[in-house]
Amino acid sequence: MFLGITNTARDYAWGSVTAIPELLGRTVTGAPQAELWLGAHPGSPSVVVNPAMVGGADTVLDWIAAEPQTALGEGRTGLPFLLKVLAAAAPLSLQAHPTPEQAREGFAREDAAGIAIDDPARNYKDPFPKPELVVALSDRFEALSGFRPVEATLADVRTLDAESGRLGPLVAHLQQGLEDTVRWLETADPSALAIVEAVGHLAAAAVADGTDEVSANVVTAADLAERYPGDPGVVVSLLMHRVTLERGEAMYLPAGNIHAYLDGLGIELMAPSDNVMRGGLTPKHVDVAELLRVLDFTAYPAPLLAPEALAPGVDRFAPDGVGFALVRVTGDGRPVGLATGGVAPLSGPSIAICTEGVVTLVGAQSATLLRQGESCFITPDEGDVTVEADSTTGLTSSVFIATGTDDGRDGAPGER
């Protein structure tokens, strides 16, 4: 079965006013539209377009509860993923997510402490990890992700501090390593707060001077200092990779990865968890101690994720061990290439969204037409799905399909 689904976009303050409505062909209301959730998460379950197809169920969550074997297949207890369209027009919070072990321990600890699940101060809403990946839909998708080598940060700090000599304490902590520096900054020592203020002023001055020596990290620090004056995240951003994804490029954010999306439209796929440890750049609950507990302070390369090319026009983004994958099928709309069929390999229940053009999805039992902005739930009995571009339009087509894998877990019931 191909079941048409839709949803109302979440109105978080950092969301773009135009990006999601323009993608979906909806009216621009003037309010921010940050995330469109496609899945069964109880925080915003997808709405069924034609409830009569599934016994009157209004949402995917209700349908799964009523007919789990039809929706999910034999032996499954939930969707292993949550698919989102994300549109950031301002920075999201500085954050990280736990490992499976940390999530189980933290959930049990907060339960034992009697912290209500809906308490804004609760960190662990469920006992599951929240790995995630994002693929850029806009020409550029901007983010901070993961710690970069200390030497790179020292180079920026020394450039900023070439004349004032105000950042000596920051240099001293950086020479002790990333963990020492982050702990000093995030625990708001008075000397750290003075450095946060100094970095904000020096970064703003460097950007205003417009010299060629100003790095992307310094520009970002200046912007964050204007938005969140005095926030330790301003300086933490200098320790991180400043990532620009071009359209179609992706990155993967494993457990312990410190990150913050800054600007852009993307397709995001994650485990359906709501465990977020925030460390700043937000008016929401910040728990520095818990963030420091889950952070991985290793300096890795920028976490870019290259797809596996399965066939011409068929790519698969599949990090190891997370239980989900994202298949992208593209075509040029002419009676060659995908007009003859690009096959998306699926495992279990899946969800598709068309982000360009018009396509037909053909499974083992039925078929459906998707236009740009439309999405559907795909039941397991359809098997692998052939995506056929509409060769009469001459338009480029693109479809993203979230599906399971054999190396993960069943789904559990993610706001930032």
Coordinates of C-alpha atoms in Angstrom, one line a residue:
M1 CA 0.0 0.0 0.0
F2 CA 1.0 3.6 -0.8
L3 CA -0.7 5.7 1.8
G4 CA -0.7 9.5 1.2
I5 CA 0.4 11.4 4.3
T6 CA 0.9 15.1 5.2
N7 CA 1.5 17.2 8.2
T8 CA 1.6 20.8 9.6
A9 CA 5.1 22.3 9.9
R10 CA 6.5 23.1 13.3
D11 CA 6.7 26.8 14.0
Y12 CA 10.0 27.0 15.9
A13 CA 11.4 30.5 16.0
W14 CA 14.5 29.7 14.0
G15 CA 12.5 28.4 11.0
S16 CA 12.3 29.9 7.6
V17 CA 9.2 31.8 6.6
T18 CA 9.3 30.7 3.0
A19 CA 11.4 27.5 2.4
I20 CA 9.0 24.8 3.4
P21 CA 5.9 26.4 1.9
E22 CA 7.7 26.9 -1.4
L23 CA 8.9 23.3 -1.4
L24 CA 5.5 21.9 -0.6
G25 CA 3.5 24.4 -2.8
R26 CA 1.7 25.9 0.2
T27 CA 0.8 29.4 1.2
V28 CA 3.4 31.5 2.9
T29 CA 1.7 32.7 6.1
G30 CA 4.5 35.0 7.4
A31 CA 5.1 32.7 10.4
P32 CA 8.3 30.6 10.7
Q33 CA 8.0 27.0 9.5
A34 CA 11.0 25.1 10.8
E35 CA 10.3 21.3 10.5
L36 CA 7.9 19.1 8.8
W37 CA 7.8 15.7 10.5
L38 CA 7.0 12.6 8.5
G39 CA 6.5 9.5 10.7
A40 CA 4.8 8.2 13.8
H41 CA 6.4 10.3 16.5
P42 CA 3.7 11.2 19.0
G43 CA 4.9 14.8 19.1
S44 CA 3.7 15.4 15.6
P45 CA 2.5 12.2 13.8
S46 CA 1.8 12.4 10.1
V47 CA -1.8 12.9 9.1
V48 CA -3.4 10.4 6.7
V49 CA -4.7 12.1 3.6
N50 CA -7.4 9.5 3.0
P51 CA -8.4 7.9 6.3
A52 CA -10.9 5.5 4.6
M53 CA -7.9 3.6 3.2
V54 CA -6.9 2.6 6.7
G55 CA -10.1 2.0 8.6
G56 CA -10.6 5.7 9.5
A57 CA -7.3 6.3 11.2
D58 CA -6.5 10.0 11.2
T59 CA -2.7 9.7 11.8
V60 CA 0.1 7.2 11.0
L61 CA 0.5 6.7 14.8
D62 CA -3.2 5.7 15.1
W63 CA -3.0 3.3 12.1
I64 CA 0.1 1.6 13.4
A65 CA -1.6 1.1 16.8
A66 CA -4.7 -0.4 15.1
E67 CA -3.0 -2.5 12.4
P68 CA 0.7 -3.0 13.3
Q69 CA 1.2 -6.0 11.1
T70 CA -0.2 -4.3 8.0
A71 CA 1.7 -1.1 8.6
L72 CA 5.0 -2.4 9.8
G73 CA 5.2 -6.1 8.8
E74 CA 5.7 -9.2 10.9
G75 CA 7.7 -8.8 14.1
R76 CA 8.2 -5.0 14.1
T77 CA 7.1 -2.8 16.9
G78 CA 7.6 0.7 15.4
L79 CA 9.2 2.8 12.8
P80 CA 13.0 2.9 13.1
F81 CA 13.2 6.5 11.9
L82 CA 11.7 10.0 11.8
L83 CA 12.0 11.8 8.4
K84 CA 11.9 15.6 8.4
V85 CA 12.1 18.6 6.1
L86 CA 14.2 21.1 8.0
A87 CA 14.4 24.8 7.1
A88 CA 16.7 27.0 9.3
A89 CA 16.8 30.7 8.9
A90 CA 18.7 31.2 12.2
P91 CA 21.1 29.1 14.3
L92 CA 19.7 26.1 16.2
S93 CA 20.9 25.3 19.7
L94 CA 24.4 24.0 20.3
Q95 CA 23.7 20.3 21.1
A96 CA 24.7 16.7 21.2
H97 CA 22.9 13.3 21.6
P98 CA 23.7 10.3 23.7
T99 CA 24.9 6.8 23.0
P100 CA 22.5 3.9 23.5
E101 CA 24.1 3.2 26.9
Q102 CA 24.0 6.8 28.0
A103 CA 20.4 7.1 26.9
R104 CA 19.3 4.0 28.9
E105 CA 21.2 5.2 32.0
G106 CA 20.0 8.8 31.7
F107 CA 16.4 7.8 31.2
A108 CA 16.4 5.5 34.2
R109 CA 18.2 8.1 36.3
E110 CA 15.6 10.8 35.6
D111 CA 12.7 8.4 36.1
A112 CA 14.1 7.5 39.5
A113 CA 14.4 11.2 40.3
G114 CA 10.7 11.6 39.6
I115 CA 11.2 14.1 36.7
A116 CA 8.1 14.2 34.6
I117 CA 8.5 13.3 30.9
D118 CA 7.0 16.7 29.9
D119 CA 9.1 18.7 32.3
P120 CA 11.2 21.2 30.3
A121 CA 14.2 20.4 32.5
R122 CA 14.1 16.7 31.5
N123 CA 16.9 15.7 29.2
Y124 CA 16.0 12.0 28.5
K125 CA 12.5 11.7 27.1
D126 CA 13.1 8.0 26.1
P127 CA 15.8 5.4 26.5
F128 CA 17.1 5.6 22.9
P129 CA 20.0 7.3 21.0
K130 CA 19.4 9.9 18.3
P131 CA 21.9 9.5 15.4
E132 CA 20.9 11.7 12.5
L133 CA 21.9 12.7 9.0
V134 CA 21.0 15.6 6.8
V135 CA 21.1 16.1 3.0
A136 CA 21.1 19.7 1.6
L137 CA 18.1 20.7 -0.6
S138 CA 19.1 24.4 -0.8
D139 CA 22.1 25.5 -2.7
R140 CA 24.0 25.8 0.6
F141 CA 23.3 24.3 4.0
E142 CA 25.4 25.9 6.8
A143 CA 26.3 24.1 10.0
L144 CA 28.8 23.7 12.8
S145 CA 29.6 20.0 13.4
G146 CA 32.3 18.2 15.5
F147 CA 35.5 19.5 17.0
R148 CA 38.3 20.4 14.6
P149 CA 42.0 20.1 15.5
V150 CA 43.1 22.5 18.2
E151 CA 45.8 24.0 15.9
A152 CA 43.1 25.3 13.6
T153 CA 41.3 27.1 16.4
L154 CA 44.6 28.5 17.8
A155 CA 45.3 30.0 14.3
D156 CA 42.0 31.9 14.4
V157 CA 42.5 33.0 18.0
R158 CA 46.0 34.3 17.4
T159 CA 44.8 36.2 14.3
L160 CA 42.0 37.8 16.4
D161 CA 44.4 38.5 19.2
A162 CA 47.3 39.8 17.2
E163 CA 47.1 43.3 18.7
S164 CA 45.0 43.2 21.9
G165 CA 46.5 40.3 23.9
R166 CA 43.1 39.7 25.5
L167 CA 42.8 36.1 24.6
G168 CA 45.8 34.7 26.5
P169 CA 43.6 32.6 28.9
L170 CA 41.9 31.0 25.9
V171 CA 45.2 30.1 24.3
A172 CA 46.4 28.6 27.6
H173 CA 43.3 26.3 27.9
L174 CA 43.5 25.3 24.2
Q175 CA 47.0 24.2 24.8
Q176 CA 45.6 21.9 27.5
G177 CA 43.2 20.3 25.0
L178 CA 39.6 20.4 23.8
E179 CA 38.0 18.9 26.9
D180 CA 39.7 21.3 29.2
T181 CA 38.7 24.3 27.1
V182 CA 35.0 23.3 26.7
R183 CA 34.6 22.5 30.4
W184 CA 36.1 25.9 31.3
L185 CA 33.9 27.7 28.8
E186 CA 30.6 25.9 29.5
T187 CA 30.9 26.0 33.3
A188 CA 30.9 29.8 33.1
D189 CA 34.0 30.6 35.1
P190 CA 34.3 34.4 35.4
S191 CA 37.5 34.3 33.4
A192 CA 35.7 32.3 30.7
L193 CA 32.8 34.8 30.5
A194 CA 35.4 37.6 30.0
I195 CA 36.8 35.7 27.1
V196 CA 33.4 35.2 25.6
E197 CA 32.8 38.9 25.6
A198 CA 36.3 39.6 24.2
V199 CA 35.9 37.1 21.4
G200 CA 32.6 38.6 20.4
H201 CA 34.0 42.1 20.2
L202 CA 37.2 41.0 18.4
A203 CA 35.3 38.8 15.9
A204 CA 32.8 41.7 15.1
A205 CA 35.7 44.1 14.6
A206 CA 37.5 41.6 12.3
V207 CA 34.4 41.1 10.2
A208 CA 33.8 44.9 10.1
D209 CA 37.4 45.4 8.8
G210 CA 36.7 43.0 6.0
T211 CA 40.2 41.6 5.7
D212 CA 40.9 38.4 3.7
E213 CA 42.3 36.8 6.9
V214 CA 38.8 36.4 8.5
S215 CA 37.9 32.8 8.5
A216 CA 34.3 31.3 8.2
N217 CA 34.6 30.4 11.9
V218 CA 35.3 34.0 12.9
V219 CA 32.4 35.3 10.8
T220 CA 30.2 32.7 12.5
A221 CA 31.4 33.7 16.0
A222 CA 30.6 37.3 15.2
D223 CA 27.1 36.5 14.1
L224 CA 26.5 34.3 17.2
A225 CA 27.8 36.9 19.5
E226 CA 25.3 39.4 18.1
R227 CA 22.4 37.0 18.5
Y228 CA 23.5 35.5 21.9
P229 CA 25.8 38.0 23.6
G230 CA 27.7 36.4 26.5
D231 CA 26.8 32.8 25.5
P232 CA 29.8 30.4 25.8
G233 CA 28.7 28.8 22.6
V234 CA 30.1 31.8 20.8
V235 CA 33.6 30.6 21.7
V236 CA 32.8 26.9 21.4
S237 CA 31.9 27.6 17.8
L238 CA 35.6 28.5 17.1
L239 CA 36.5 24.9 18.2
M240 CA 34.1 23.3 15.7
H241 CA 34.2 22.5 12.0
R242 CA 32.3 25.2 10.0
V243 CA 30.6 23.1 7.4
T244 CA 29.0 24.2 4.1
L245 CA 27.0 21.5 2.3
E246 CA 26.2 22.2 -1.3
R247 CA 22.9 20.9 -2.8
G248 CA 22.8 17.1 -2.6
E249 CA 25.7 16.8 -0.1
A250 CA 25.2 15.2 3.3
M251 CA 26.7 14.8 6.7
Y252 CA 26.1 12.3 9.6
L253 CA 26.0 13.3 13.2
P254 CA 26.8 10.3 15.5
A255 CA 26.4 10.1 19.3
G256 CA 28.5 12.6 21.1
N257 CA 28.9 14.9 18.1
I258 CA 28.5 18.6 19.0
H259 CA 26.6 20.5 16.3
A260 CA 24.3 23.4 15.4
Y261 CA 22.6 23.9 12.1
L262 CA 22.9 27.6 11.0
D263 CA 21.0 28.1 7.8
G264 CA 19.5 26.2 4.9
L265 CA 16.8 23.7 3.7
G266 CA 17.5 20.0 4.1
I267 CA 16.1 16.5 4.4
E268 CA 16.9 15.1 7.8
L269 CA 16.6 11.5 8.9
M270 CA 17.1 10.4 12.4
A271 CA 16.2 7.8 15.0
P272 CA 12.8 8.7 16.5
S273 CA 14.2 9.8 19.8
D274 CA 13.8 13.2 21.7
N275 CA 17.0 13.1 23.7
V276 CA 18.8 16.5 23.2
M277 CA 21.5 17.8 25.4
R278 CA 21.8 21.6 24.8
G279 CA 24.9 23.7 25.7
G280 CA 23.9 27.2 24.6
L281 CA 22.7 29.4 21.7
T282 CA 19.1 28.9 22.8
P283 CA 16.4 30.1 25.3
K284 CA 15.5 26.4 25.9
H285 CA 16.7 24.3 28.8
V286 CA 20.5 24.0 29.0
D287 CA 22.1 21.3 31.1
V288 CA 25.9 21.8 30.9
A289 CA 26.7 18.9 33.1
E290 CA 24.8 16.4 31.0
L291 CA 26.1 17.9 27.8
L292 CA 29.7 17.4 29.1
R293 CA 28.8 13.8 30.1
V294 CA 27.8 12.8 26.5
L295 CA 30.2 14.9 24.4
D296 CA 32.9 13.2 22.4
F297 CA 35.9 15.5 22.6
T298 CA 37.9 13.8 19.9
A299 CA 38.9 16.0 16.9
Y300 CA 37.6 14.2 13.8
P301 CA 37.5 15.4 10.2
A302 CA 34.3 17.2 9.3
P303 CA 31.5 14.5 9.4
L304 CA 30.6 14.5 5.7
L305 CA 28.6 11.4 4.5
A306 CA 29.2 10.2 0.9
P307 CA 26.3 8.2 -0.6
E308 CA 26.6 4.7 -2.1
A309 CA 25.8 4.9 -5.8
L310 CA 23.5 1.9 -6.3
A311 CA 22.7 2.7 -10.0
P312 CA 22.5 5.8 -12.2
G313 CA 20.3 8.2 -10.3
V314 CA 20.0 6.0 -7.3
D315 CA 22.0 6.9 -4.1
R316 CA 21.8 5.5 -0.6
F317 CA 22.9 7.3 2.6
A318 CA 23.4 4.6 5.2
P319 CA 25.6 5.1 8.3
D320 CA 26.6 1.8 10.0
G321 CA 24.6 0.5 12.8
V322 CA 21.8 3.1 13.1
G323 CA 18.9 1.0 11.7
F324 CA 17.8 3.4 9.0
A325 CA 18.9 4.6 5.5
L326 CA 17.9 7.3 3.1
V327 CA 17.5 6.5 -0.6
R328 CA 17.6 9.3 -3.1
V329 CA 16.3 8.7 -6.6
T330 CA 16.7 11.5 -9.2
G331 CA 15.9 11.8 -12.9
D332 CA 15.9 14.4 -15.7
G333 CA 12.4 13.8 -16.9
R334 CA 13.3 12.6 -20.4
P335 CA 12.3 9.2 -21.8
V336 CA 15.7 7.8 -21.0
G337 CA 17.4 7.1 -17.6
L338 CA 14.8 7.0 -14.8
A339 CA 11.9 7.1 -17.2
T340 CA 12.7 3.4 -17.6
G341 CA 12.9 2.9 -13.8
G342 CA 15.2 3.5 -10.9
V343 CA 14.8 0.9 -8.2
A344 CA 14.9 2.0 -4.5
P345 CA 15.8 -1.0 -2.3
L346 CA 13.6 -0.9 0.8
S347 CA 13.6 -2.8 4.1
G348 CA 10.3 -2.8 6.1
P349 CA 8.0 0.2 6.3
S350 CA 9.2 3.3 4.4
I351 CA 8.3 6.9 3.8
A352 CA 8.8 8.8 0.6
I353 CA 8.7 12.6 -0.2
C354 CA 9.0 14.1 -3.7
T355 CA 11.1 17.2 -3.6
E356 CA 11.2 17.9 -7.4
G357 CA 9.0 17.2 -10.4
V358 CA 6.5 14.4 -10.7
V359 CA 7.1 10.6 -10.3
T360 CA 5.3 7.4 -10.1
L361 CA 6.2 4.9 -7.4
V362 CA 5.6 1.3 -8.5
G363 CA 5.7 -1.6 -5.9
A364 CA 4.8 -5.2 -5.9
Q365 CA 1.1 -4.6 -5.0
S366 CA 0.2 -1.1 -6.4
A367 CA 1.5 2.2 -7.6
T368 CA 1.0 5.9 -6.8
L369 CA 1.8 9.3 -8.3
L370 CA 3.7 11.9 -6.3
R371 CA 4.1 15.5 -7.2
Q372 CA 6.6 17.9 -5.6
G373 CA 5.8 18.4 -2.0
E374 CA 3.7 15.2 -1.6
S375 CA 4.7 12.3 0.5
C376 CA 3.5 8.7 1.3
F377 CA 3.9 5.8 3.7
I378 CA 5.0 2.6 2.0
T379 CA 4.0 -0.7 3.6
P380 CA 6.5 -3.6 3.6
D381 CA 4.4 -5.8 1.2
E382 CA 5.3 -3.4 -1.7
G383 CA 9.0 -4.6 -1.5
D384 CA 11.6 -2.6 -3.5
V385 CA 10.0 0.3 -5.3
T386 CA 10.6 1.5 -8.8
V387 CA 10.6 5.3 -9.2
E388 CA 9.6 6.4 -12.7
A389 CA 10.0 10.0 -13.8
D390 CA 7.3 11.7 -15.8
S391 CA 8.8 11.9 -19.2
T392 CA 6.1 14.2 -20.5
T393 CA 7.1 17.2 -18.4
G394 CA 10.8 17.4 -19.1
L395 CA 11.3 18.3 -15.4
T396 CA 14.0 17.1 -13.1
S397 CA 12.6 14.8 -10.5
S398 CA 13.9 13.9 -7.0
V399 CA 12.5 11.6 -4.4
F400 CA 13.8 10.7 -0.9
I401 CA 12.7 7.5 0.7
A402 CA 13.5 6.7 4.4
T403 CA 13.7 3.0 5.1
G404 CA 15.0 0.6 7.7
T405 CA 18.1 -1.6 7.6
D406 CA 19.1 -4.9 9.2
D407 CA 21.8 -3.5 11.4
G408 CA 19.7 -1.3 13.8
R409 CA 16.7 -1.5 16.1
D410 CA 13.0 -1.1 16.0
G411 CA 11.7 2.5 16.3
A412 CA 10.8 4.3 19.5
P413 CA 8.8 7.3 19.9
G414 CA 12.7 14.7 18.2
E415 CA 12.3 18.5 19.0
R416 CA 15.5 20.5 19.2

